[in-house]
Short mmCIF file of C-alpha atoms and ligand atoms in Angstrom, two decimals:
data_model
loop_
_atom_site.label_atom_id
_atom_site.label_comp_id
_atom_site.label_asym_id
_atom_site.label_seq_id
_atom_site.Cartn_x
_atom_site.Cartn_y
_atom_site.Cartn_z
CA MET Q 1 0.00 0.00 0.00
CA SER Q 2 1.38 3.44 -0.92
CA ASP Q 3 1.81 6.02 1.85
CA ALA Q 4 -0.59 8.36 0.02
CA SER Q 5 -3.50 5.96 0.50
CA VAL Q 6 -3.07 5.90 4.27
CA ALA Q 7 -5.90 7.68 6.14
CA GLN Q 8 -4.99 11.27 7.04
CA THR Q 9 -7.94 12.04 9.31
CA GLY Q 10 -10.09 10.26 11.83
CA ASP Q 11 -13.29 10.71 9.82
CA PHE Q 12 -14.05 7.04 10.39
CA ILE Q 13 -14.98 7.96 13.96
CA GLN Q 14 -18.52 9.19 13.45
CA ASP Q 15 -19.94 10.85 16.53
CA GLY Q 16 -23.37 11.32 14.92
CA VAL Q 17 -23.76 7.60 14.20
CA ILE Q 18 -22.64 6.74 17.74
CA ALA Q 19 -25.20 9.12 19.27
CA GLN Q 20 -27.97 7.58 17.15
CA VAL Q 21 -27.19 3.95 17.98
CA LEU Q 22 -26.85 4.78 21.68
CA ASP Q 23 -30.30 6.37 21.63
CA ARG Q 24 -31.82 3.35 19.93
CA GLY Q 25 -29.87 0.95 22.16
CA ALA Q 26 -31.54 2.32 25.27
CA ALA Q 27 -34.87 1.07 23.93
CA ALA Q 28 -33.82 -2.56 23.31
CA SER Q 29 -36.28 -5.05 24.82
CA PRO Q 30 -35.25 -8.04 26.98
CA THR Q 31 -36.05 -10.32 24.03
CA GLU Q 32 -33.75 -8.31 21.77
CA ILE Q 33 -31.00 -8.44 24.38
CA ARG Q 34 -31.30 -12.22 24.63
CA GLU Q 35 -31.13 -12.46 20.82
CA ILE Q 36 -27.94 -10.39 20.81
CA LEU Q 37 -26.41 -12.67 23.46
CA ALA Q 38 -27.44 -15.77 21.48
CA LYS Q 39 -25.73 -14.33 18.41
CA ALA Q 40 -22.60 -13.55 20.42
CA LEU Q 41 -22.43 -17.18 21.52
CA GLU Q 42 -22.01 -18.13 17.85
CA LEU Q 43 -18.64 -16.27 18.05
CA LYS Q 44 -19.47 -14.00 15.14
CA GLY Q 45 -18.92 -10.74 16.99
CA LEU Q 46 -21.42 -7.91 17.41
CA SER Q 47 -22.54 -4.87 15.44
CA LEU Q 48 -22.43 -1.29 16.61
CA SER Q 49 -26.11 -1.33 17.54
CA ASP Q 50 -25.76 -4.63 19.45
CA VAL Q 51 -22.94 -3.13 21.51
CA ALA Q 52 -24.94 0.04 22.10
CA ALA Q 53 -27.87 -2.03 23.41
CA LEU Q 54 -25.64 -4.05 25.75
CA SER Q 55 -23.93 -0.92 27.01
CA LYS Q 56 -27.30 0.41 28.21
CA LEU Q 57 -28.16 -2.72 30.19
CA ARG Q 58 -29.24 -2.22 33.80
CA ASP Q 59 -31.54 -5.14 34.56
CA PRO Q 60 -29.59 -7.46 36.96
CA GLU Q 61 -30.90 -10.64 35.34
CA LEU Q 62 -29.85 -9.54 31.86
CA CYS Q 63 -26.50 -8.31 33.17
CA HIS Q 64 -26.01 -11.77 34.65
CA ALA Q 65 -26.82 -13.29 31.24
CA LEU Q 66 -24.27 -10.93 29.64
CA PHE Q 67 -21.54 -12.09 32.04
CA GLU Q 68 -22.42 -15.75 31.51
CA ALA Q 69 -22.19 -15.32 27.74
CA ALA Q 70 -18.80 -13.59 28.05
CA ARG Q 71 -17.50 -16.41 30.29
CA ALA Q 72 -18.64 -19.00 27.76
CA VAL Q 73 -16.98 -17.20 24.81
CA LYS Q 74 -13.78 -16.68 26.76
CA GLU Q 75 -13.65 -20.36 27.70
CA ARG Q 76 -14.35 -21.59 24.14
CA ILE Q 77 -11.76 -19.44 22.41
CA TYR Q 78 -9.02 -19.04 25.01
CA GLY Q 79 -9.58 -22.00 27.30
CA THR Q 80 -7.73 -21.42 30.56
CA ARG Q 81 -4.51 -19.95 29.16
CA MET Q 82 -3.38 -16.55 30.36
CA VAL Q 83 -0.49 -14.83 28.64
CA LEU Q 84 1.89 -12.94 30.95
CA PHE Q 85 4.16 -9.97 30.22
CA ALA Q 86 6.01 -7.18 32.00
CA PRO Q 87 6.08 -3.50 31.02
CA LEU Q 88 9.57 -2.01 30.65
CA TYR Q 89 9.64 1.76 31.07
CA ILE Q 90 12.80 3.05 29.40
CA SER Q 91 12.20 6.79 29.73
CA ASN Q 92 9.84 9.25 31.40
CA LEU Q 93 10.97 12.29 29.36
CA CYS Q 94 8.04 13.85 27.56
CA ASN Q 95 7.09 16.95 25.53
CA ASN Q 96 3.36 16.52 25.90
CA GLU Q 97 0.87 17.90 28.37
CA CYS Q 98 -1.56 15.06 29.02
CA LEU Q 99 -3.37 16.19 32.15
CA TYR Q 100 -3.81 12.66 33.51
CA CYS Q 101 -0.17 11.55 33.23
CA ALA Q 102 2.72 12.04 35.64
CA PHE Q 103 5.20 12.19 32.74
CA ARG Q 104 3.72 15.37 31.25
CA ALA Q 105 6.32 18.02 30.46
CA SER Q 106 5.37 20.62 33.07
CA ASN Q 107 5.23 18.19 36.00
CA ARG Q 108 8.07 19.40 38.24
CA GLU Q 109 7.35 16.76 40.89
CA LEU Q 110 8.73 14.00 38.68
CA GLU Q 111 12.34 12.83 38.63
CA ARG Q 112 13.27 12.56 34.92
CA ARG Q 113 15.31 9.78 33.50
CA ALA Q 114 16.06 7.99 30.20
CA LEU Q 115 17.74 4.63 30.69
CA SER Q 116 21.13 4.06 29.05
CA ARG Q 117 21.82 0.86 27.12
CA ASP Q 118 23.55 -0.56 30.21
CA ASP Q 119 20.57 0.36 32.41
CA ILE Q 120 18.22 -1.36 29.96
CA THR Q 121 20.42 -4.45 29.91
CA ARG Q 122 20.30 -4.63 33.70
CA GLU Q 123 16.53 -4.24 33.80
CA VAL Q 124 16.06 -6.96 31.18
CA GLU Q 125 18.46 -9.32 32.97
CA GLU Q 126 16.31 -8.95 36.07
CA LEU Q 127 13.08 -9.62 34.14
CA VAL Q 128 14.55 -12.65 32.37
CA ASP Q 129 15.80 -13.98 35.71
CA GLN Q 130 12.27 -13.71 37.10
CA GLY Q 131 11.04 -15.85 34.19
CA HIS Q 132 9.58 -13.26 31.80
CA LYS Q 133 9.69 -13.88 28.05
CA ARG Q 134 7.64 -10.89 26.79
CA VAL Q 135 8.05 -7.23 27.53
CA LEU Q 136 6.06 -4.18 26.59
CA MET Q 137 8.57 -1.36 26.12
CA VAL Q 138 7.13 2.04 27.08
CA ALA Q 139 8.47 5.60 26.74
CA GLY Q 140 7.31 9.21 26.97
CA GLU Q 141 7.37 11.33 23.82
CA ARG Q 142 10.80 12.94 24.07
CA TYR Q 143 13.88 11.00 23.24
CA PRO Q 144 17.46 11.78 24.22
CA GLN Q 145 19.82 13.34 21.60
CA GLU Q 146 19.73 10.38 19.23
CA GLY Q 147 15.97 10.88 18.68
CA PHE Q 148 13.93 7.94 17.39
CA ARG Q 149 17.17 5.90 17.11
CA TYR Q 150 16.97 5.71 20.93
CA VAL Q 151 13.84 3.56 20.62
CA LEU Q 152 15.42 1.26 18.02
CA ASP Q 153 18.60 0.88 20.09
CA ALA Q 154 16.55 0.07 23.18
CA ILE Q 155 14.76 -2.76 21.33
CA ASP Q 156 18.10 -4.06 20.15
CA ALA Q 157 19.43 -3.90 23.72
CA ILE Q 158 16.47 -5.96 24.98
CA TYR Q 159 16.85 -8.70 22.37
CA ALA Q 160 20.63 -8.78 22.94
CA VAL Q 161 20.30 -9.94 26.56
CA LYS Q 162 20.97 -13.68 26.83
CA ARG Q 163 20.92 -15.24 30.30
CA PRO Q 164 21.73 -18.81 31.29
CA LYS Q 165 18.01 -19.55 31.68
CA GLY Q 166 16.50 -17.56 28.86
CA GLU Q 167 15.89 -14.33 27.03
CA ILE Q 168 13.10 -11.98 26.01
CA ARG Q 169 11.47 -13.47 22.94
CA ARG Q 170 8.93 -10.81 22.06
CA VAL Q 171 9.23 -7.05 22.50
CA ASN Q 172 5.96 -5.16 22.14
CA VAL Q 173 6.23 -1.40 21.96
CA ASN Q 174 4.11 1.48 23.27
CA VAL Q 175 5.60 4.77 22.07
CA ALA Q 176 4.26 7.92 20.40
CA PRO Q 177 2.76 7.67 16.88
CA LEU Q 178 5.30 7.46 14.05
CA SER Q 179 5.60 8.12 10.33
CA VAL Q 180 5.34 5.22 7.87
CA ASP Q 181 9.13 5.24 7.42
CA GLU Q 182 9.72 5.09 11.17
CA PHE Q 183 7.20 2.26 11.45
CA ARG Q 184 9.18 0.38 8.80
CA GLU Q 185 12.27 0.72 10.99
CA LEU Q 186 10.31 -0.51 13.98
CA LYS Q 187 9.20 -3.55 12.00
CA ALA Q 188 12.79 -4.22 10.94
CA ALA Q 189 13.71 -4.16 14.66
CA ARG Q 190 11.46 -7.28 15.00
CA ILE Q 191 8.85 -5.86 17.32
CA GLY Q 192 5.82 -7.94 18.21
CA THR Q 193 2.80 -5.68 18.68
CA PHE Q 194 2.82 -1.91 18.21
CA GLN Q 195 0.49 -0.58 20.87
CA LEU Q 196 -0.97 2.90 21.08
CA PHE Q 197 -4.01 4.14 22.97
CA GLN Q 198 -6.19 6.85 21.51
CA GLU Q 199 -6.94 7.86 25.15
CA THR Q 200 -10.29 9.31 24.06
CA TYR Q 201 -11.99 9.14 20.68
CA HIS Q 202 -14.03 12.22 21.60
CA ARG Q 203 -12.45 15.20 19.81
CA GLY Q 204 -13.70 17.79 22.30
CA VAL Q 205 -12.48 15.90 25.37
CA TYR Q 206 -9.25 15.05 23.54
CA ALA Q 207 -8.52 18.75 23.03
CA GLU Q 208 -9.35 19.54 26.68
CA VAL Q 209 -7.01 16.96 28.22
CA HIS Q 210 -4.07 17.23 25.81
CA ARG Q 211 -2.92 20.75 26.45
CA GLY Q 212 0.41 20.89 24.63
CA GLY Q 213 2.98 19.07 22.52
CA PRO Q 214 2.63 16.98 19.35
CA LYS Q 215 0.02 14.75 20.97
CA ARG Q 216 -2.55 17.53 20.56
CA ASN Q 217 -2.96 16.33 16.97
CA TYR Q 218 -5.96 13.97 17.26
CA ASP Q 219 -5.88 12.96 13.60
CA PHE Q 220 -2.19 12.05 13.58
CA ARG Q 221 -2.80 9.78 16.57
CA VAL Q 222 -6.00 8.11 15.43
CA THR Q 223 -4.47 7.27 12.02
CA ALA Q 224 -1.26 5.84 13.56
CA MET Q 225 -2.42 2.25 13.07
CA ASP Q 226 -3.08 2.91 9.38
CA ARG Q 227 0.56 3.96 9.02
CA ALA Q 228 1.79 1.03 11.13
CA MET Q 229 -0.16 -1.44 9.01
CA ALA Q 230 0.89 0.25 5.77
CA ALA Q 231 4.48 -0.24 6.97
CA GLY Q 232 3.85 -3.96 7.43
CA ILE Q 233 3.27 -4.10 11.19
CA ASP Q 234 0.20 -6.28 11.26
CA ASP Q 235 -0.15 -6.86 15.00
CA VAL Q 236 -1.38 -3.62 16.50
CA GLY Q 237 -2.92 -2.92 19.90
CA ILE Q 238 -5.44 -0.13 20.55
CA GLY Q 239 -7.54 1.09 23.46
CA PRO Q 240 -9.25 4.00 25.19
CA LEU Q 241 -8.02 5.42 28.50
CA LEU Q 242 -11.15 4.90 30.57
CA GLY Q 243 -12.25 7.84 32.69
CA LEU Q 244 -11.94 10.67 30.16
CA ALA Q 245 -15.15 10.61 28.04
CA ASP Q 246 -18.31 8.53 28.55
CA TRP Q 247 -17.27 4.85 28.29
CA ARG Q 248 -20.23 3.94 26.08
CA PHE Q 249 -19.09 6.45 23.49
CA GLU Q 250 -15.51 5.15 23.77
CA ILE Q 251 -16.31 1.49 23.12
CA LEU Q 252 -18.52 2.32 20.15
CA ALA Q 253 -15.80 4.55 18.69
CA LEU Q 254 -13.29 1.78 19.36
CA LEU Q 255 -15.51 -0.52 17.31
CA GLN Q 256 -15.60 2.02 14.49
CA HIS Q 257 -11.80 2.15 14.59
CA ILE Q 258 -11.70 -1.65 14.38
CA HIS Q 259 -14.14 -1.72 11.44
CA HIS Q 260 -12.06 0.89 9.65
CA LEU Q 261 -8.87 -1.20 10.00
CA GLU Q 262 -10.72 -4.34 8.92
CA GLU Q 263 -12.03 -2.61 5.81
CA ARG Q 264 -8.67 -1.10 4.90
CA PHE Q 265 -6.28 -3.89 5.83
CA GLY Q 266 -8.43 -7.01 6.08
CA VAL Q 267 -7.71 -7.39 9.79
CA GLY Q 268 -8.44 -5.48 12.99
CA PRO Q 269 -6.21 -5.02 16.02
CA HIS Q 270 -4.44 -7.99 17.59
CA THR Q 271 -5.18 -6.69 21.09
CA ILE Q 272 -7.31 -4.17 22.95
CA SER Q 273 -6.19 -2.65 26.25
CA ILE Q 274 -8.60 -1.16 28.72
CA PRO Q 275 -6.60 0.99 31.12
CA ARG Q 276 -8.60 2.87 33.72
CA ILE Q 277 -7.06 6.15 34.89
CA GLU Q 278 -5.08 5.61 38.09
CA PRO Q 279 -3.76 8.24 40.51
CA ALA Q 280 -0.51 9.71 39.21
CA CYS Q 281 2.03 11.97 40.90
CA GLY Q 282 1.21 15.66 40.31
CA SER Q 283 -2.07 15.06 38.45
CA ASP Q 284 -5.41 16.20 39.89
CA MET Q 285 -7.25 14.76 36.91
CA ALA Q 286 -5.84 11.29 37.58
CA THR Q 287 -7.27 11.44 41.13
CA ARG Q 288 -10.66 12.69 39.93
CA PRO Q 289 -11.20 11.57 36.33
CA PRO Q 290 -14.02 13.47 34.59
CA ASN Q 291 -15.95 10.29 33.71
CA GLU Q 292 -14.73 7.75 36.23
CA VAL Q 293 -15.68 4.17 35.32
CA SER Q 294 -17.16 2.21 38.25
CA ASP Q 295 -16.22 -1.40 38.94
CA ASP Q 296 -19.69 -2.49 37.78
CA ASP Q 297 -19.35 -0.70 34.48
CA PHE Q 298 -15.80 -1.98 34.07
CA ARG Q 299 -17.06 -5.57 34.32
CA LYS Q 300 -19.62 -4.76 31.63
CA ILE Q 301 -16.96 -3.25 29.36
CA VAL Q 302 -14.83 -6.41 29.55
CA ALA Q 303 -17.82 -8.68 28.91
CA ILE Q 304 -19.15 -6.59 26.00
CA LEU Q 305 -15.75 -6.40 24.29
CA ARG Q 306 -15.27 -10.14 24.73
CA LEU Q 307 -18.52 -10.71 22.85
CA ALA Q 308 -18.04 -7.94 20.26
CA VAL Q 309 -14.56 -8.98 19.08
CA PRO Q 310 -14.15 -12.55 20.33
CA TYR Q 311 -10.78 -13.22 18.66
CA THR Q 312 -9.04 -10.04 19.74
CA GLY Q 313 -6.84 -10.34 22.83
CA LEU Q 314 -7.93 -8.28 25.83
CA ILE Q 315 -5.15 -6.91 28.02
CA LEU Q 316 -5.37 -5.91 31.65
CA SER Q 317 -2.48 -4.24 33.44
CA THR Q 318 -1.39 -3.95 37.05
CA ARG Q 319 -3.31 -0.69 37.19
CA GLU Q 320 -6.08 -2.91 38.59
CA SER Q 321 -6.13 -4.52 42.05
CA ALA Q 322 -5.53 -8.25 42.44
CA ALA Q 323 -9.20 -8.82 43.37
CA MET Q 324 -10.52 -7.01 40.29
CA ARG Q 325 -8.06 -8.77 38.01
CA HIS Q 326 -9.23 -12.10 39.42
CA GLU Q 327 -12.81 -11.37 38.45
CA LEU Q 328 -12.14 -9.87 35.03
CA ILE Q 329 -9.99 -12.76 33.88
CA GLY Q 330 -13.04 -15.01 33.88
CA LEU Q 331 -15.04 -12.46 31.91
CA GLY Q 332 -12.69 -12.20 28.97
CA ILE Q 333 -9.16 -11.01 29.70
CA SER Q 334 -6.51 -13.00 27.83
CA GLN Q 335 -3.26 -11.22 28.78
CA VAL Q 336 -2.13 -9.70 32.07
CA SER Q 337 1.02 -7.92 33.16
CA ALA Q 338 2.73 -9.17 36.30
CA GLY Q 339 5.31 -7.91 38.74
CA SER Q 340 5.21 -4.50 37.04
CA ARG Q 341 7.11 -1.28 37.75
CA THR Q 342 6.22 1.93 35.90
CA ASN Q 343 9.30 4.00 36.73
CA PRO Q 344 12.39 3.69 34.52
CA GLY Q 345 14.89 1.54 36.44
CA GLY Q 346 12.15 0.16 38.68
CA TYR Q 347 13.18 -3.50 38.43
CA THR Q 348 16.82 -3.16 39.42
CA GLU Q 349 16.78 -0.03 41.53
CA ARG Q 350 13.71 0.91 43.51
CA GLU Q 351 10.02 1.17 42.93
CA ASP Q 352 9.69 4.95 42.96
CA GLU Q 353 6.28 6.60 42.89
CA GLN Q 354 8.00 9.96 42.32
CA ALA Q 355 9.28 8.73 38.95
CA ALA Q 356 6.42 6.39 38.05
CA GLN Q 357 3.75 7.00 35.44
CA PHE Q 358 0.91 6.01 37.70
CA HIS Q 359 0.44 4.16 40.97
CA LEU Q 360 0.00 0.43 40.72
CA GLY Q 361 -3.05 -1.38 42.07
CA ASP Q 362 -1.31 -4.77 42.16
CA HIS Q 363 2.16 -5.05 43.67
CA ARG Q 364 2.55 -8.83 43.54
CA SER Q 365 5.60 -10.56 42.09
CA LEU Q 366 5.44 -12.66 38.92
CA GLU Q 367 5.45 -15.84 40.99
CA GLU Q 368 2.58 -14.62 43.18
CA VAL Q 369 0.54 -13.86 40.05
CA VAL Q 370 1.41 -17.29 38.65
CA VAL Q 371 0.19 -18.98 41.85
CA ASP Q 372 -3.01 -16.93 41.82
CA LEU Q 373 -3.71 -17.88 38.19
CA MET Q 374 -3.10 -21.55 38.98
CA SER Q 375 -5.47 -21.39 41.92
CA MET Q 376 -8.14 -20.28 39.41
CA GLY Q 377 -7.29 -23.29 37.22
CA HIS Q 378 -5.48 -21.11 34.66
CA ILE Q 379 -2.29 -21.96 32.81
CA PRO Q 380 0.10 -18.99 32.87
CA SER Q 381 1.52 -18.90 29.33
CA PHE Q 382 4.85 -17.43 28.27
CA CYS Q 383 4.31 -18.41 24.65
CA THR Q 384 5.72 -16.25 21.86
CA GLY Q 385 5.35 -18.89 19.15
CA CYS Q 386 2.88 -17.27 16.76
CA TYR Q 387 4.78 -14.13 16.08
CA ARG Q 388 8.03 -16.01 15.57
CA MET Q 389 6.37 -18.45 13.16
CA GLY Q 390 4.88 -15.52 11.22
CA ARG Q 391 1.36 -16.25 12.44
CA THR Q 392 0.46 -12.57 12.76
CA GLY Q 393 -2.21 -10.17 11.49
CA LYS Q 394 -4.66 -11.74 9.07
CA ASP Q 395 -2.88 -15.13 9.12
CA PHE Q 396 -3.42 -15.27 12.88
CA MET Q 397 -7.10 -14.32 12.59
CA ASP Q 398 -7.64 -16.88 9.81
CA LEU Q 399 -6.39 -19.56 12.19
CA ALA Q 400 -8.24 -18.16 15.18
CA ARG Q 401 -11.70 -17.93 13.59
CA PRO Q 402 -12.26 -21.63 12.90
CA GLY Q 403 -10.77 -22.38 16.35
CA ASP Q 404 -7.53 -23.80 14.89
CA ILE Q 405 -5.23 -21.56 16.88
CA ARG Q 406 -5.82 -23.62 20.02
CA ARG Q 407 -3.90 -26.45 18.33
CA HIS Q 408 -0.88 -24.21 18.84
CA CYS Q 409 -1.75 -22.15 21.89
CA ASP Q 410 -2.73 -24.95 24.26
CA PRO Q 411 0.43 -27.08 23.83
CA ASN Q 412 2.69 -23.99 23.67
CA GLY Q 413 1.10 -22.59 26.80
CA LEU Q 414 1.85 -25.82 28.66
CA SER Q 415 5.44 -26.14 27.41
CA THR Q 416 6.38 -22.52 28.19
CA PHE Q 417 4.72 -22.80 31.59
CA LEU Q 418 6.71 -25.95 32.36
CA GLU Q 419 9.87 -24.08 31.32
CA TYR Q 420 8.99 -21.42 33.87
CA LEU Q 421 8.29 -23.98 36.59
CA ILE Q 422 11.55 -25.86 36.07
CA ASP Q 423 13.78 -22.82 35.65
CA PHE Q 424 12.33 -20.20 37.97
CA ALA Q 425 9.64 -21.39 40.38
CA SER Q 426 9.96 -22.39 44.03
CA PRO Q 427 9.53 -26.13 44.78
CA GLU Q 428 5.94 -25.60 46.05
CA THR Q 429 4.92 -23.59 42.99
CA ARG Q 430 6.50 -26.15 40.72
CA GLN Q 431 4.66 -29.00 42.40
CA MET Q 432 1.34 -27.20 42.10
CA GLY Q 433 2.07 -26.33 38.44
CA GLU Q 434 3.12 -29.84 37.46
CA ARG Q 435 -0.15 -31.21 38.87
CA LEU Q 436 -2.10 -28.63 36.89
CA ILE Q 437 -0.25 -29.44 33.65
CA GLN Q 438 -0.94 -33.13 34.18
CA ASP Q 439 -4.60 -32.46 34.80
CA LYS Q 440 -4.93 -30.26 31.68
CA ILE Q 441 -3.23 -32.86 29.48
CA GLU Q 442 -5.50 -35.62 30.75
CA ARG Q 443 -8.58 -33.59 29.84
CA MET Q 444 -7.45 -32.86 26.27
CA ALA Q 445 -8.76 -34.55 23.14
CA PRO Q 446 -6.37 -37.26 21.80
CA ILE Q 447 -4.55 -35.20 19.13
CA PRO Q 448 -3.74 -32.07 21.20
CA ARG Q 449 -2.94 -34.39 24.11
CA ALA Q 450 -0.32 -36.21 22.05
CA VAL Q 451 1.18 -32.92 20.77
CA SER Q 452 1.27 -31.48 24.29
CA GLN Q 453 2.82 -34.60 25.79
CA LYS Q 454 5.60 -34.55 23.21
CA LEU Q 455 6.31 -30.87 23.72
CA VAL Q 456 6.32 -31.15 27.49
CA GLU Q 457 8.70 -34.12 27.28
CA ARG Q 458 11.09 -32.07 25.15
CA VAL Q 459 11.16 -29.38 27.83
CA ARG Q 460 11.63 -31.97 30.58
CA SER Q 461 14.60 -33.44 28.76
CA GLY Q 462 16.31 -30.05 28.69
CA GLN Q 463 15.15 -28.39 25.46
CA ARG Q 464 14.05 -24.76 25.77
CA ASP Q 465 11.88 -22.60 23.56
CA ALA Q 466 9.93 -25.59 22.25
CA TYR Q 467 6.73 -24.67 20.40
CA VAL Q 468 4.51 -25.76 17.55
N1 SAM B 1 3.91 8.47 25.53
C1 SAM B 1 3.26 7.56 24.68
C2 SAM B 1 1.79 7.86 24.54
O1 SAM B 1 1.27 8.64 25.31
O2 SAM B 1 1.19 7.29 23.66
C3 SAM B 1 3.36 6.12 25.12
C4 SAM B 1 3.59 5.81 26.54
S1 SAM B 1 2.32 6.33 27.69
C5 SAM B 1 3.39 6.26 29.05
C6 SAM B 1 1.30 4.86 27.75
C7 SAM B 1 -0.12 5.03 28.18
O3 SAM B 1 -0.23 5.21 29.56
C8 SAM B 1 -0.86 6.20 27.64
O4 SAM B 1 -1.26 5.98 26.31
C9 SAM B 1 -2.03 6.36 28.59
O5 SAM B 1 -3.18 5.68 28.10
C10 SAM B 1 -1.56 5.61 29.85
N2 SAM B 1 -1.64 6.47 31.04
C11 SAM B 1 -1.17 7.72 31.18
N3 SAM B 1 -1.49 8.21 32.40
C12 SAM B 1 -2.18 7.24 33.05
C13 SAM B 1 -2.81 7.15 34.34
N4 SAM B 1 -2.79 8.13 35.21
N5 SAM B 1 -3.44 5.99 34.65
C14 SAM B 1 -3.49 4.97 33.78
N6 SAM B 1 -2.93 5.00 32.57
C15 SAM B 1 -2.29 6.13 32.19
FE1 SF4 B 2 3.75 11.83 27.69
FE2 SF4 B 2 2.42 9.60 26.98
FE3 SF4 B 2 2.28 10.56 29.48
FE4 SF4 B 2 1.13 11.90 27.56
S1 SF4 B 2 0.59 9.81 28.24
S2 SF4 B 2 2.40 12.79 29.15
S3 SF4 B 2 2.51 11.52 25.88
S4 SF4 B 2 4.06 9.75 28.47
#
């Protein structure tokens, strides 16, 4: 695709259409709601008006039916696997003025820092030694002297770390929107997913909360995924920052964004993130978001998205408390971060709220999160197989839709989890995990059981990074 054909404006977000469907959605009858839920159970996704109707639900019985449907879809597509990753903040320098973020340029309360290559190496060594295989690299929008090269060098530094018991196998990236040429360089650096949140799709609110810097340009941000995809990055991650505009508007606009990417590139986003605004040093808005999302509404958002885009990964970060994460996992979350720090240097130096982007709701270590997931019957997965086998973008979705992806994900989840148990876990955790792996294998159908058994045996006999 030529650069000229890449969208230049966010006209695909149509406020008028969203207002209309929300109005109509409020009038949906219980019978219509049950029909929408029945359709969702066929795993075909939902239309804009279906989502609008579900977003207006209040009746406790129908809400219960919504949650049950989401649980069923989650179970059918993702089984009990849960992918784990750690964010890696490399810099908190920033030129923007996002009112909700501690990194914003005028915040004098923050200690500024951009990690050097050596600092990054140390951070990654620590993460690898904890057992991590995936990181999400994050930075503010101001790079040291070398400019965008700083980002590319940081990715290189992460992949260059080799420890006796492993390495980072997938680097996802969350940095400011780029030009098509820069995205090409990012792709050449072998990134996994390029992730960028629109924050709010509402132009008025967007202008109010982004007071300065290049991020004020709504159109440049909302078209970033067009440029990423045009540059050949076909796994992209999007999301709203919940708490800015009305959440119903945000999820409908998110759906319009997804439809736009599907129409243009034949595939939507690989993942959706649903960060809720958390308190952040020096930000009044982060303490009192203009449209705070309640826990009840947050549950609904997860369930509705699970039904609307069943094959798109849903990511939850450590912004949420352990109790909330517990609940939301059952409703549709497929990836969680664990053991996170949001200040540059936070893994090897100290967790420092004066340098962090926002305050964490969940302070548990990776192993504590692993144990919690196991106690829910989940398999913590460190798999990075798809992206390294080229199963990305449309190829991934073509495998996911008929349910074929589980042929890969289930065995790979088990083998990478066993790797973690053998190499990093305490004896008690390992014992608990081995029992769980055994139990999962016994419950599998004959073919995946045979594949899983073989893969697990390879790991047991000393092979690492075994996947199908
Ligand atoms: N600077 C780049 C940008 O803004 O796109 C990328 C990194 S930024 C640190 C990553 C994301 O953190 C932002 O897109 C925003 O959604 C989220 N964020 C900022 N402040 C937050 C807060 N107080 N609570 C939760 N998430 C926040
Ligand atoms: Fe900078 Fe991103 Fe924070 Fe905005 S959200 S102040 S761009 S780091």
